Structures are given as C-alpha cells and as structure tokens.
Amino acid sequence: MNLHVKLGKLKLKNPVTVASGTFGYAKEFEDLVSVKSLGAIITKTITVNPRLGNPPPRLAETASGMLNAIGLQNEGLDNFLKFKYPALKKIGTEVIVSISAQTKKDFIFLAQNLESAGVKAVEVNLSCPNISYAANNSKKNQQISRAKSFAQDAKATYDVVSALRKKTKLTLIVKLTPNVTDITEIALAAERAGADVLSLVNTFLGMAIDVETRLPKIANITGGLSGPAIKPLAVRMVYDVARAVKIPVIGVGGIMSAEDALEFMIAGARAISVGTASFVNPKAAIEIIEGLKLYCKENKIKDINKLVGKISL
Amino acid sequence: MIYDVKATIVSNTKIAHDVYRLEMDVPKLATKLRPGQFMHLRVGTGIDPLLRRPFSTYRIIKKRGNKRDLVGIIYRVVGKGTDLLTQKCRGEQIDVLGALGNGFDISPKFLKKSQIILVGGGIGVVPLVYLAETLKKKSKAEVIAFIGAATKQDIVCIKDLKEHGCKVNISTDDGTQGYKGYVSDMLEQYLSDTQCFENPYIYACGPFPMLKALSMLACKFGLDGQVSVDEMMGCGIGACLGCVIKTKNLSDNTSGYKRICKDGPVFDINEIVWED
C-alpha cells in the first residue's frame, strides 16, 4: 500500500501533517508522539524579528471549537535557526517552516535564509487573522492596507508569491484564509504566481463575548475559529479550490479523526493537517495515519493518491 | 517526561457546595507529580466541550502492598467542563496528560526558612495542601496558611492544612467565617503586626486579583515567594502559546510573555507584570 504523496518537491511518507501553530516546533510533543511517523511537521510561524504576540486572554472555547488570537508570538528567524531548527532537522520527517512577514522584502529574506540553512519547503502564512498588516503598508498600497491579510486580496497574494518565486527554489506552500468572498480567486492568483502547493484553510475570524462582564472573551476582541465547528466549511472550500487549480492542496480545518481526513482527501486534498485536535488528543495525527491505512486496506486502495478528489457525484 | 494515560476513577465525591474530590488510579503519575504540578483532563468524550481542563494535584494517596498509589484532585464546578466531570463514576476511565508544569520550587534554600506563609484564594487552596504535606516532611519551618474565599461555603481543605501542621487563618469577603475582607488584607495586617527575625517566604495560589495584591504586599514588605496562576489552557504542554502571562526578566528588566502551562504555573512573586 502506498501512502506517499508529493507536495512540490517534497515527498511525504504519508499525507498527514500537523498544522502550523498547533504543534510548536515538535519538541513539545516528543514525549507523547512518534514525531518522525508524521508525513511532515509544519512549524509555528516565524518572522524576521521576534514577536511578543497579543496580550492575554488569547483563547476561548466555543461550541465544538476554539477561538485564538496568539498574534504570531515567536523568537524570530535567528533564534529559530539557532535553537529550533537543528533538532527539527534530526527528527527524520519533512519539516515545513511557516513564515510570515508584513512586506515582500521580509518574506524573501526569510525564504532565502531558510533555504541556505537547508530547509526544503516553507508555508507562506498570508492569512493570520490576528495581526494587523495595515499599519506597515505604505499609503501607495491602499489595496493591501484595506485588507486585513495578504490572502484577502488576490493581487496582494500574487505579488508576494511571485516575488518569492523569483528569489527561491523552495517548495512554496501558500496558506489561504477562508475570510474571503471567493477563495478560488485567491487560490488561482497564488497558483499563477508560482505556488507549488496551497494549504487551506486558516482560521475563520470569529468572536465571543462574556455576557456577565460584556467583555470580549479574548483581549484581541476577535480571533480565529478552529476545531470541528469549522470542518464542513473547510471541506467545501477545499472542494472548490481543488477543482479550480492544478497544484496540490493541503486540507485543514477541524480534522479530529481518519474519517475527517478522508473527507478532505475525497474532496480533493492531496494531504491534510491536524490542528486543534492535537490539543485534545496529542496522538490524533498518529491515529489518523493508522486510520488511513486501515481504510485503504479495507477498501483495497493500493495508492492513497487514487483517492484524492474521487468524490462520487 | 509527560505521559498521556488513561486513569480509572476510584471516587468522585461532593465535599462542599459545588466542590468535588476526585481520586483516580493513574499509572505512572502518582510517583511523578510534585506539589504545584497539574494534569490536563479530557472531561468529555465527544467534541463539546472540546478542550481539556487543567487541574492541580491535591494529594497522592499512598496505598499499601502492591496496590498503586492514587492521585487526588479537588475541583469547583464553574462551567460545562467541570459539570461533566461531576458525572464521572467509579470505574470510568478518563484521559490524563501529566505531570505538567514546573510546580513549586522547594529547594533547600526555601525549606531552611524559619517561617513559610501559604496564601490560598477560593479553590486555589488545593495545590497548597500537597505543598503543606511536603513541607511538613522536608522542612522545620513554621507554616502559616491564610485562606480566603467569597463566603463560608467556599472555604475548603482547612482540615487538610491543619493535619499537615499548618496554623490556619481564614477570611471571607462577606465575613461569614473568620476575618471579614480579602485574604491579602488579612495577611497585610498580620505582617504589620508581627515582628520577625527573618522575612517569611510565601507560596500562593488563587485568582489574579489576589495574586496581584500579594505581589504588592511582597514589594511593600520586601518579601520573596512564588505564586501559582490558573488560566484557561489549550494544549497544556507549551505548544499553542494560548495561556501566557506577562513577566519581566528580573536581571535585565525586559518583559515578555511566558507560558503558564510550561514555564509556570508557578512564577516568582516579583516576576509577573500585572495588567488590568
């Protein structure tokens, strides 16, 4: 049985990855999980300089979901390369480094430095809902500054991805936001710009209020909704995007079980990411790998790639 | 080492208004949990409530012979998660992650103090019980507990603290038991009225306003100590950065966010930057 899938130049031993921001830099899970069994690890997003992140409270639980507004807290590129990457490199599975920046120049700086350090793939996080991009955009660039993130604007997405494409040979995985009218428009822009892979979806912008205090439950007021609550929305978007583009898609959004993962793959995802589920069950991703194997065996599927997009209509 | 194990519930008993004591047989953890460390419990079985809930260690119940020691927690029913937990019965299984967090630092330099003060607010008294038990075994210090709650029926674990050799002072916000007012005010009065050769050392756990008031007191009286903070958590193992608190680096005065679940839940009393 073949579980290998190709994402750009990466060959994953199985289609199960862990979503950025939900698995730290893998070290946090090493006591609990055979990390090397994962198809790939997508790291917590890094930025050029360290970021403090948002003030607490940063989390709120909602019905079958969770709101978060971490604000990309991280120690910056140099500390990542010095303290996190050496251990990640030794794990024995593919490492995809999630990167975020407020300018094309910084995106390129991150990609080039990671490439020289031996990284093979980056996830370009154009879609964090919890940081403001507007402040750092110049007045000339009104189109971008109105949008909250690059991935809310097809032209801005195209600009960043094509700039990166010109400067790096890294496998470029572009992470898209669901907080748009038509996600396929953004997906096509990323594909035209030279993205190798698309990853969708990031969290849905949401809000929760404590009725006793009338305060928002998270200090940032709004946050990104993840967890099983968003799964049907994410499956629909993966379905739409996978039919619109030719490049592979990583499906992410509320996957808790192998059945959830299979839904995404049948909808068109070549690989999937497990996110919030790892908080509830640290072994969720590993159990999903086992579940996929079992499904393939029971359904006499010799190559899991044969399942991708095979929805019966 | 963090373990992800299935615990078997041995008992789950109501011990006060909205307060329960749960004892469980947790392979591996009984020998690992130190005072101030916590466990992350999956209280439901489905997806709502979704996240685990953190509970601090109340005590390790020693068993004779080849029976495994049990782990106890005490919890107050505050919402959907803890409400579900009350319905767990003897024999049922529950997913437990532990032992988590740093726990109280009880290295010899603290144990040598002549007086140790424990300050607990509401259900925050729970980890202090396990701490008091350990102090009794390891330290010759006089241990005085200042325990506060909103009202008499919310005061728990007093008997435990006394059994572990603590002198206990109680306060309630409404004056239904002990000193009327906040526990921090009661402690301030004590500190002002008492002459000591050496400053007492503080261990505390309770809600943010109480801990904030305590750190003010620590500043005023030049005291050292440790506080354990309670916050909603995502992963519980330091990956999600959801449960952070602002701290200052005492050596260079820079500030940043530390993870309550991994870098805490116990922090230096003078380290936290209290914000409104």
XYZ file of C-alpha atoms in Angstrom:
589
model
C 0.000 0.000 0.000
C 1.384 3.407 -0.943
C 0.749 6.315 1.381
C 3.419 8.577 -0.111
C 2.238 11.876 -1.517
C 4.125 14.584 -3.362
C 3.870 18.239 -2.431
C 6.022 20.242 -4.814
C 9.500 18.810 -4.412
C 8.658 17.214 -1.078
C 7.834 13.548 -0.889
C 5.868 12.812 2.281
C 5.777 9.283 3.697
C 2.089 9.789 4.348
C -0.417 12.595 3.808
C -0.739 13.546 7.487
C 0.906 16.764 8.626
C 0.451 18.902 11.704
C -0.868 22.432 11.274
C 1.224 25.475 11.997
C 0.806 26.867 15.496
C -0.678 23.697 16.927
C 2.449 21.587 17.289
C 5.038 24.154 18.347
C 8.413 23.095 16.974
C 7.625 19.385 17.591
C 9.812 19.227 20.693
C 6.766 19.965 22.839
C 5.217 16.667 21.678
C 8.265 14.426 21.689
C 7.355 12.655 24.955
C 3.913 11.828 23.629
C 4.135 11.113 19.933
C 6.416 9.343 17.467
C 7.003 12.612 15.659
C 9.027 11.008 12.888
C 5.985 8.985 11.819
C 4.221 12.147 10.668
C 4.158 12.975 6.963
C 5.518 16.421 7.770
C 5.750 18.935 10.553
C 4.591 22.443 9.799
C 6.220 24.669 12.400
C 4.787 27.528 14.385
C 5.067 30.615 12.181
C 8.319 32.504 12.393
C 9.003 36.120 11.476
C 12.256 38.001 10.801
C 12.324 39.605 14.235
C 10.959 38.200 17.490
C 7.292 38.969 18.122
C 5.770 39.384 21.571
C 2.309 38.279 20.457
C -1.052 39.531 21.677
C -2.000 40.234 25.295
C -3.938 37.519 27.139
C -6.541 36.153 27.269
C -5.697 34.628 23.921
C -8.035 31.637 23.910
C -11.731 30.999 24.265
C -13.578 27.752 23.868
C -16.733 27.831 21.770
C -19.183 25.109 20.727
C -17.002 22.328 19.279
C -14.319 24.858 18.565
C -11.785 27.280 19.854
C -11.028 30.936 19.223
C -7.441 32.066 19.377
C -5.535 35.277 18.914
C -1.940 34.406 19.705
C -0.556 37.072 17.406
C 2.356 35.093 15.966
C 4.447 35.087 19.134
C 7.836 33.702 18.144
C 11.513 34.218 18.762
C 12.433 35.343 15.255
C 14.470 33.829 12.432
C 17.911 33.828 14.088
C 16.731 32.087 17.242
C 14.737 29.621 15.150
C 17.816 28.652 13.165
C 19.992 28.507 16.249
C 17.727 26.805 18.779
C 14.819 25.096 16.995
C 15.865 24.028 13.533
C 18.832 21.780 14.460
C 16.527 19.471 16.453
C 13.769 19.580 13.832
C 16.211 18.595 11.102
C 17.182 15.449 13.007
C 13.650 14.113 13.504
C 13.540 12.163 10.273
C 10.494 13.594 8.597
C 9.872 16.571 6.336
C 9.967 19.967 8.007
C 7.908 22.771 6.540
C 8.689 26.131 8.093
C 5.756 28.519 8.344
C 6.780 32.103 7.661
C 5.011 35.415 7.956
C 6.019 38.975 7.172
C 4.468 42.329 6.520
C 6.487 43.100 3.413
C 7.660 41.211 0.315
C 11.222 42.067 1.249
C 10.932 40.316 4.621
C 9.252 37.284 3.073
C 12.162 36.978 0.649
C 14.683 37.477 3.460
C 13.088 34.650 5.443
C 12.884 32.293 2.468
C 16.475 32.864 1.388
C 17.884 32.424 4.877
C 15.888 29.253 5.439
C 16.932 27.908 2.058
C 20.614 28.453 2.870
C 20.099 26.686 6.186
C 18.860 23.599 4.345
C 15.087 23.992 4.642
C 13.263 22.486 1.671
C 9.788 23.949 1.997
C 8.026 26.913 3.537
C 4.407 27.551 4.256
C 3.783 31.153 3.374
C 1.329 32.346 6.001
C -0.509 35.080 4.167
C -3.529 34.616 6.330
C -3.029 35.105 10.061
C -6.259 36.785 11.174
C -4.765 38.138 14.381
C -2.186 40.658 13.284
C -2.657 43.927 11.560
C -0.926 44.300 8.235
C -2.367 47.739 7.532
C -0.033 49.621 9.856
C 3.074 48.671 7.942
C 1.769 49.147 4.460
C 2.531 52.346 2.670
C -0.190 54.729 1.555
C 0.542 53.900 -2.080
C -0.594 50.405 -1.379
C -4.150 51.186 -0.387
C -5.432 47.967 -1.878
C -3.442 45.848 0.548
C -3.884 48.071 3.548
C -7.637 47.795 3.381
C -7.438 44.049 3.602
C -6.508 42.542 6.942
C -4.164 39.981 5.441
C -2.434 39.435 2.096
C -4.585 36.418 1.362
C -7.716 38.543 1.462
C -6.628 40.197 -1.746
C -5.849 38.341 -4.979
C -3.396 40.953 -6.238
C -1.515 41.156 -2.933
C -1.317 37.357 -2.848
C 0.005 37.294 -6.405
C 2.594 39.988 -5.619
C 4.049 38.250 -2.573
C 4.070 34.773 -4.075
C 5.558 35.834 -7.400
C 8.240 37.868 -5.617
C 9.136 34.790 -3.576
C 9.018 32.543 -6.634
C 11.611 34.693 -8.378
C 14.017 34.546 -5.444
C 13.781 30.993 -4.122
C 13.666 27.386 -5.234
C 11.977 26.300 -2.003
C 8.716 24.447 -2.285
C 6.207 27.220 -1.681
C 3.067 26.244 0.160
C 0.659 29.157 0.345
C -1.711 29.189 3.309
C -5.044 30.744 2.461
C -7.631 32.429 4.609
C -11.294 31.452 4.463
C -12.272 35.033 5.305
C -12.945 35.995 1.702
C -15.882 36.077 -0.678
C -14.391 33.664 -3.188
C -11.405 31.624 -2.099
C -10.863 30.177 -5.575
C -9.964 33.640 -6.866
C -7.125 33.898 -4.316
C -6.111 30.279 -4.936
C -5.807 30.900 -8.669
C -3.760 34.048 -8.062
C -1.335 32.071 -5.872
C -1.107 29.319 -8.487
C -0.445 31.812 -11.301
C 2.245 33.432 -9.157
C 4.090 30.136 -8.894
C 2.908 28.500 -5.673
C 3.704 24.773 -5.580
C 1.028 23.854 -3.080
C -1.944 25.510 -1.403
C -2.907 24.960 2.210
C -6.425 25.767 3.316
C -7.994 26.919 5.428
C -6.533 29.131 8.114
C -8.968 30.018 10.931
C -12.289 31.780 10.491
C -12.411 35.212 12.042
C -14.775 34.994 14.992
C -15.749 36.499 18.304
C -17.156 35.506 21.683
C -18.468 37.711 24.467
C -18.819 37.162 28.212
C -22.354 38.352 28.906
C -21.701 38.960 32.617
C -18.795 41.355 32.090
C -19.765 42.239 28.484
C -16.096 41.887 27.631
C -14.867 40.045 24.557
C -13.587 36.660 25.699
C -10.224 37.309 24.091
C -8.255 40.506 24.546
C -7.728 40.973 20.810
C -11.572 41.197 20.553
C -11.635 38.942 17.501
C -9.819 35.677 16.997
C -9.526 32.759 14.640
C -12.010 29.907 14.999
C -10.683 26.374 14.643
C -11.813 22.887 15.566
C -14.620 20.593 14.441
C -17.025 23.555 14.241
C -15.348 24.724 11.002
C -14.868 21.363 9.307
C -17.806 21.441 6.859
C -16.874 24.984 5.840
C -13.275 23.930 5.221
C -14.267 20.799 3.273
C -16.404 22.942 0.971
C -13.542 25.346 0.342
C -11.072 22.536 -0.338
C -13.572 21.020 -2.747
C -13.963 24.298 -4.633
C -10.256 25.099 -4.728
C -9.106 21.597 -5.677
C -11.383 21.719 -8.714
C -10.141 25.173 -9.699
C -6.366 24.658 -9.501
C -3.899 22.065 -10.801
C -1.423 22.218 -7.896
C -1.871 20.005 -4.821
C -3.926 21.174 -1.883
C -3.393 20.506 1.832
C -6.758 20.319 3.571
C -7.017 21.685 7.089
C -9.858 22.647 9.372
C -11.295 20.702 12.278
C -9.870 17.281 11.450
C -10.224 15.048 14.520
C -10.278 11.552 13.013
C -9.269 9.477 9.998
C -12.819 9.817 8.714
C -12.465 13.612 8.775
C -9.135 13.353 6.963
C -10.672 11.093 4.324
C -13.464 13.611 3.741
C -10.879 16.242 2.876
C -8.964 13.878 0.605
C -12.075 12.779 -1.250
C -12.953 16.474 -1.610
C -9.593 16.947 -3.339
C -6.857 17.366 -0.718
C -3.552 15.618 -1.502
C -2.519 15.894 2.143
C -4.120 17.093 5.358
C -3.107 18.941 8.509
C -4.226 18.086 12.004
C -4.518 21.191 14.157
C -6.638 21.791 17.238
C -7.172 18.023 17.609
C -3.578 17.690 18.877
C -4.537 19.756 21.945
C -7.346 17.377 22.785
C -5.504 14.215 21.853
C -1.754 14.602 21.278
C -1.771 11.332 19.332
C -4.572 12.428 16.978
C -2.303 12.775 13.931
C -0.674 9.383 14.514
C -4.057 7.713 14.996
C -5.220 9.296 11.743
C -2.272 7.741 9.872
C -3.283 4.339 11.240
C -6.916 5.021 10.315
C -5.971 5.900 6.742
C -4.004 2.656 6.394
C -6.956 0.680 7.670
C -9.365 2.416 5.289
C -7.087 1.746 2.327
C -6.759 -1.889 3.322
C -10.474 -2.388 3.813
C -11.298 -0.629 0.570
C -8.486 -2.271 -1.382
C -6.880 1.058 -2.237
C -3.275 0.377 -3.244
C -2.266 4.007 -3.585
C -3.805 6.720 -1.439
C -3.284 9.204 -4.268
C -6.040 7.350 -6.117
C -8.480 8.600 -3.513
C -7.731 12.283 -3.950
C -10.715 14.154 -5.383
C -12.650 10.941 -6.046
C -15.955 12.249 -4.822
C -18.961 10.457 -6.325
C -21.226 12.985 -7.918
C 8.608 13.277 30.843
C 4.946 13.819 30.018
C 2.574 10.870 29.984
C -0.690 10.558 28.074
C -2.532 7.876 30.037
C -5.965 6.523 30.864
C -6.896 6.897 34.504
C -9.539 4.872 36.267
C -11.771 6.859 38.552
C -11.874 5.463 42.075
C -14.156 8.054 43.640
C -15.804 11.360 42.780
C -17.451 12.825 45.834
C -19.137 16.119 46.609
C -17.320 17.617 49.589
C -18.797 21.115 49.728
C -21.124 23.394 47.832
C -20.195 22.874 44.150
C -16.869 21.314 45.160
C -15.860 17.724 44.399
C -12.946 15.495 45.257
C -11.931 13.020 42.580
C -9.491 10.198 43.145
C -8.039 8.221 40.321
C -5.666 5.403 39.603
C -3.257 6.912 37.104
C -0.444 4.661 36.011
C 2.927 6.402 36.272
C 1.699 9.749 37.555
C 1.371 9.098 41.281
C 5.108 8.788 41.581
C 5.817 11.748 39.312
C 3.563 14.613 40.408
C 5.242 17.247 42.545
C 3.397 19.941 44.514
C 2.119 22.652 42.181
C 2.158 20.457 39.098
C -1.078 19.789 37.268
C -2.843 17.370 34.969
C -4.836 18.082 31.810
C -8.035 16.045 31.820
C -10.297 15.268 28.916
C -13.603 15.650 30.737
C -15.846 14.881 27.769
C -15.762 12.131 25.218
C -17.060 13.994 22.185
C -16.175 17.365 20.701
C -18.136 19.653 23.005
C -16.600 20.680 25.311
C -13.593 20.319 23.072
C -10.541 21.229 25.106
C -9.062 19.508 28.122
C -9.267 21.095 31.567
C -6.273 21.635 33.859
C -6.436 20.522 37.500
C -3.753 20.857 40.128
C -2.685 17.989 42.323
C -4.444 17.859 45.689
C -2.681 14.839 47.102
C -1.137 11.456 46.429
C -2.955 8.761 48.359
C -0.451 6.137 49.469
C -1.603 2.536 49.200
C -0.090 -0.437 50.939
C 1.295 -3.569 49.352
C 1.234 -3.922 45.616
C -1.694 -1.540 45.126
C -0.863 1.568 43.153
C -0.954 4.954 44.826
C -3.897 7.145 43.834
C -3.932 10.747 42.659
C -6.485 13.186 44.026
C -7.805 16.454 42.675
C -10.376 18.857 44.091
C -12.428 20.960 41.702
C -15.144 23.545 41.784
C -17.973 23.350 39.275
C -17.622 26.508 37.226
C -18.891 25.564 33.770
C -19.652 22.940 31.179
C -16.400 21.018 31.629
C -16.402 20.698 35.393
C -20.141 19.980 35.333
C -19.461 16.993 33.064
C -16.694 15.861 35.370
C -19.157 15.567 38.293
C -20.996 12.887 36.315
C -17.973 10.587 36.115
C -18.440 7.485 38.230
C -16.211 4.948 39.921
C -14.664 2.614 37.346
C -14.972 5.021 34.443
C -11.873 5.967 32.517
C -10.591 9.422 31.775
C -7.703 10.662 29.614
C -4.996 12.367 31.634
C -1.910 14.268 30.494
C 0.692 14.804 33.170
C 2.732 15.629 35.095
C 2.578 19.161 33.692
C 4.134 22.464 34.642
C 7.059 23.352 36.840
C 5.460 23.016 40.275
C 6.547 24.868 43.395
C 10.273 25.202 43.885
C 11.001 23.596 47.242
C 14.741 23.534 47.053
C 16.682 23.554 50.370
C 17.200 27.333 50.410
C 13.446 27.787 50.805
C 12.954 24.871 53.176
C 15.509 26.417 55.539
C 13.316 29.466 56.182
C 12.015 29.753 59.735
C 8.548 30.757 58.600
C 6.618 29.901 55.447
C 3.319 31.515 54.580
C 0.780 29.810 52.336
C -1.881 32.015 50.771
C -4.852 30.419 49.051
C -7.854 32.044 47.413
C -11.002 30.027 46.690
C -10.234 26.718 45.031
C -6.596 27.887 44.791
C -6.067 26.320 48.207
C -5.913 22.868 46.592
C -2.261 22.742 45.441
C -1.223 24.233 48.787
C -2.456 21.092 50.556
C 0.026 18.894 48.712
C 2.680 21.543 49.262
C 1.933 21.709 53.013
C 2.161 17.922 53.249
C 5.560 18.014 51.564
C 6.803 20.919 53.687
C 5.844 19.020 56.828
C 8.101 16.170 55.743
C 11.010 18.232 54.472
C 11.126 21.476 56.412
C 11.255 22.558 60.021
C 9.674 25.905 59.169
C 6.599 27.175 60.918
C 3.902 27.080 58.219
C 1.049 29.558 58.459
C -1.814 29.396 55.984
C -4.006 32.350 55.057
C -7.049 31.058 53.256
C -9.707 33.285 51.763
C -12.911 32.815 49.819
C -16.009 34.764 48.884
C -18.146 33.128 51.547
C -18.066 30.420 54.227
C -19.328 27.612 51.994
C -16.446 28.196 49.568
C -13.801 27.553 52.232
C -12.329 24.096 51.666
C -9.352 21.964 52.705
C -8.892 23.616 56.127
C -8.831 20.259 57.876
C -6.143 19.027 55.467
C -3.937 22.017 56.129
C -4.276 21.577 59.893
C -3.418 17.893 59.582
C -0.264 18.892 57.770
C 0.725 21.097 60.676
C -0.313 24.492 59.367
C -1.684 27.262 61.527
C -4.715 28.370 59.555
C -6.241 31.836 59.293
C -9.479 32.205 57.385
C -11.050 35.191 55.680
C -14.293 35.607 53.784
C -15.301 38.572 51.663
C -18.715 38.662 53.346
C -17.482 37.921 56.870
C -19.430 34.662 57.247
C -16.259 32.991 58.562
C -13.059 34.416 60.020
C -11.657 37.798 59.049
C -14.085 39.892 57.009
C -12.379 41.064 53.843
C -9.770 39.932 51.375
C -7.145 37.396 52.332
C -4.453 39.824 51.196
C -5.737 42.430 53.667
C -5.685 39.846 56.455
C -2.116 38.974 55.552
C -1.103 42.633 55.433
C -2.453 43.112 58.934
C -0.505 40.073 60.107
C 2.711 41.280 58.506
C 2.311 44.754 60.006
C 1.595 43.383 63.490
C 4.304 40.728 63.589
C 7.970 41.180 64.289
C 10.128 38.605 62.576
C 13.867 37.976 62.639
C 13.684 36.880 59.075
C 11.114 37.597 56.393
C 8.677 34.758 55.878
C 8.666 33.045 52.478
C 5.392 32.945 50.520
C 3.736 30.267 48.420
C 0.374 31.257 46.957
C -2.333 30.152 44.588
C -5.570 31.917 43.770
C -7.334 34.280 41.405
C -5.437 37.053 39.610
C -6.644 39.972 41.800
C -5.500 38.140 44.927
C -2.094 37.347 43.452
C -1.732 40.915 42.256
C -2.493 42.222 45.761
C 0.027 39.740 47.160
C 2.776 40.878 44.841
C 2.099 44.455 46.015
C 2.488 43.228 49.589
C 5.670 41.402 48.687
C 7.006 44.623 47.269
C 5.931 46.675 50.293
C 7.374 44.270 52.869
C 10.328 43.138 50.765
C 9.170 39.523 50.689
C 10.064 36.729 48.323
C 7.857 33.920 47.239
C 6.149 32.005 44.483
C 2.658 32.242 43.042
C 0.749 29.663 41.057
C -1.599 31.066 38.448
C -4.667 29.488 36.968
C -5.700 30.126 33.388
C -7.685 28.503 30.647
C -5.374 26.352 28.537
C -5.169 24.940 25.053
C -2.608 22.181 24.730
C -1.201 22.255 28.298
C 2.270 21.331 27.038
C 3.661 24.640 25.805
C 2.888 24.340 22.115
C -0.032 26.672 21.464
C 1.048 29.773 23.414
C -2.574 30.271 24.437
C -2.126 30.599 28.202
C 0.507 33.269 28.630
C 1.236 35.805 31.317
C 3.394 38.907 31.083
C 6.590 38.624 33.065
C 9.669 40.722 33.483
C 13.173 39.392 33.406
C 14.426 40.322 36.869
C 18.020 40.634 35.706
C 17.656 42.908 32.671
C 14.135 44.321 33.163
C 12.900 43.243 29.727
C 9.391 41.838 29.591
C 7.639 39.212 27.562
C 5.003 36.509 27.700
C 5.671 33.211 29.419
C 3.576 30.087 29.040
C 1.583 29.337 32.188
C 1.356 25.633 31.336
C 5.032 25.075 30.628
C 7.112 27.890 32.168
C 4.588 28.014 35.068
C 2.088 27.649 36.556
C 4.382 28.746 39.387
C 6.214 32.047 38.974
C 8.372 34.224 41.175
C 6.075 36.600 43.066
C 8.102 39.567 41.819
C 8.311 38.385 38.215
C 4.756 38.881 36.988
C 3.738 42.134 35.316
C 0.180 42.670 36.489
C -2.028 44.324 33.945
C -5.640 45.402 34.288
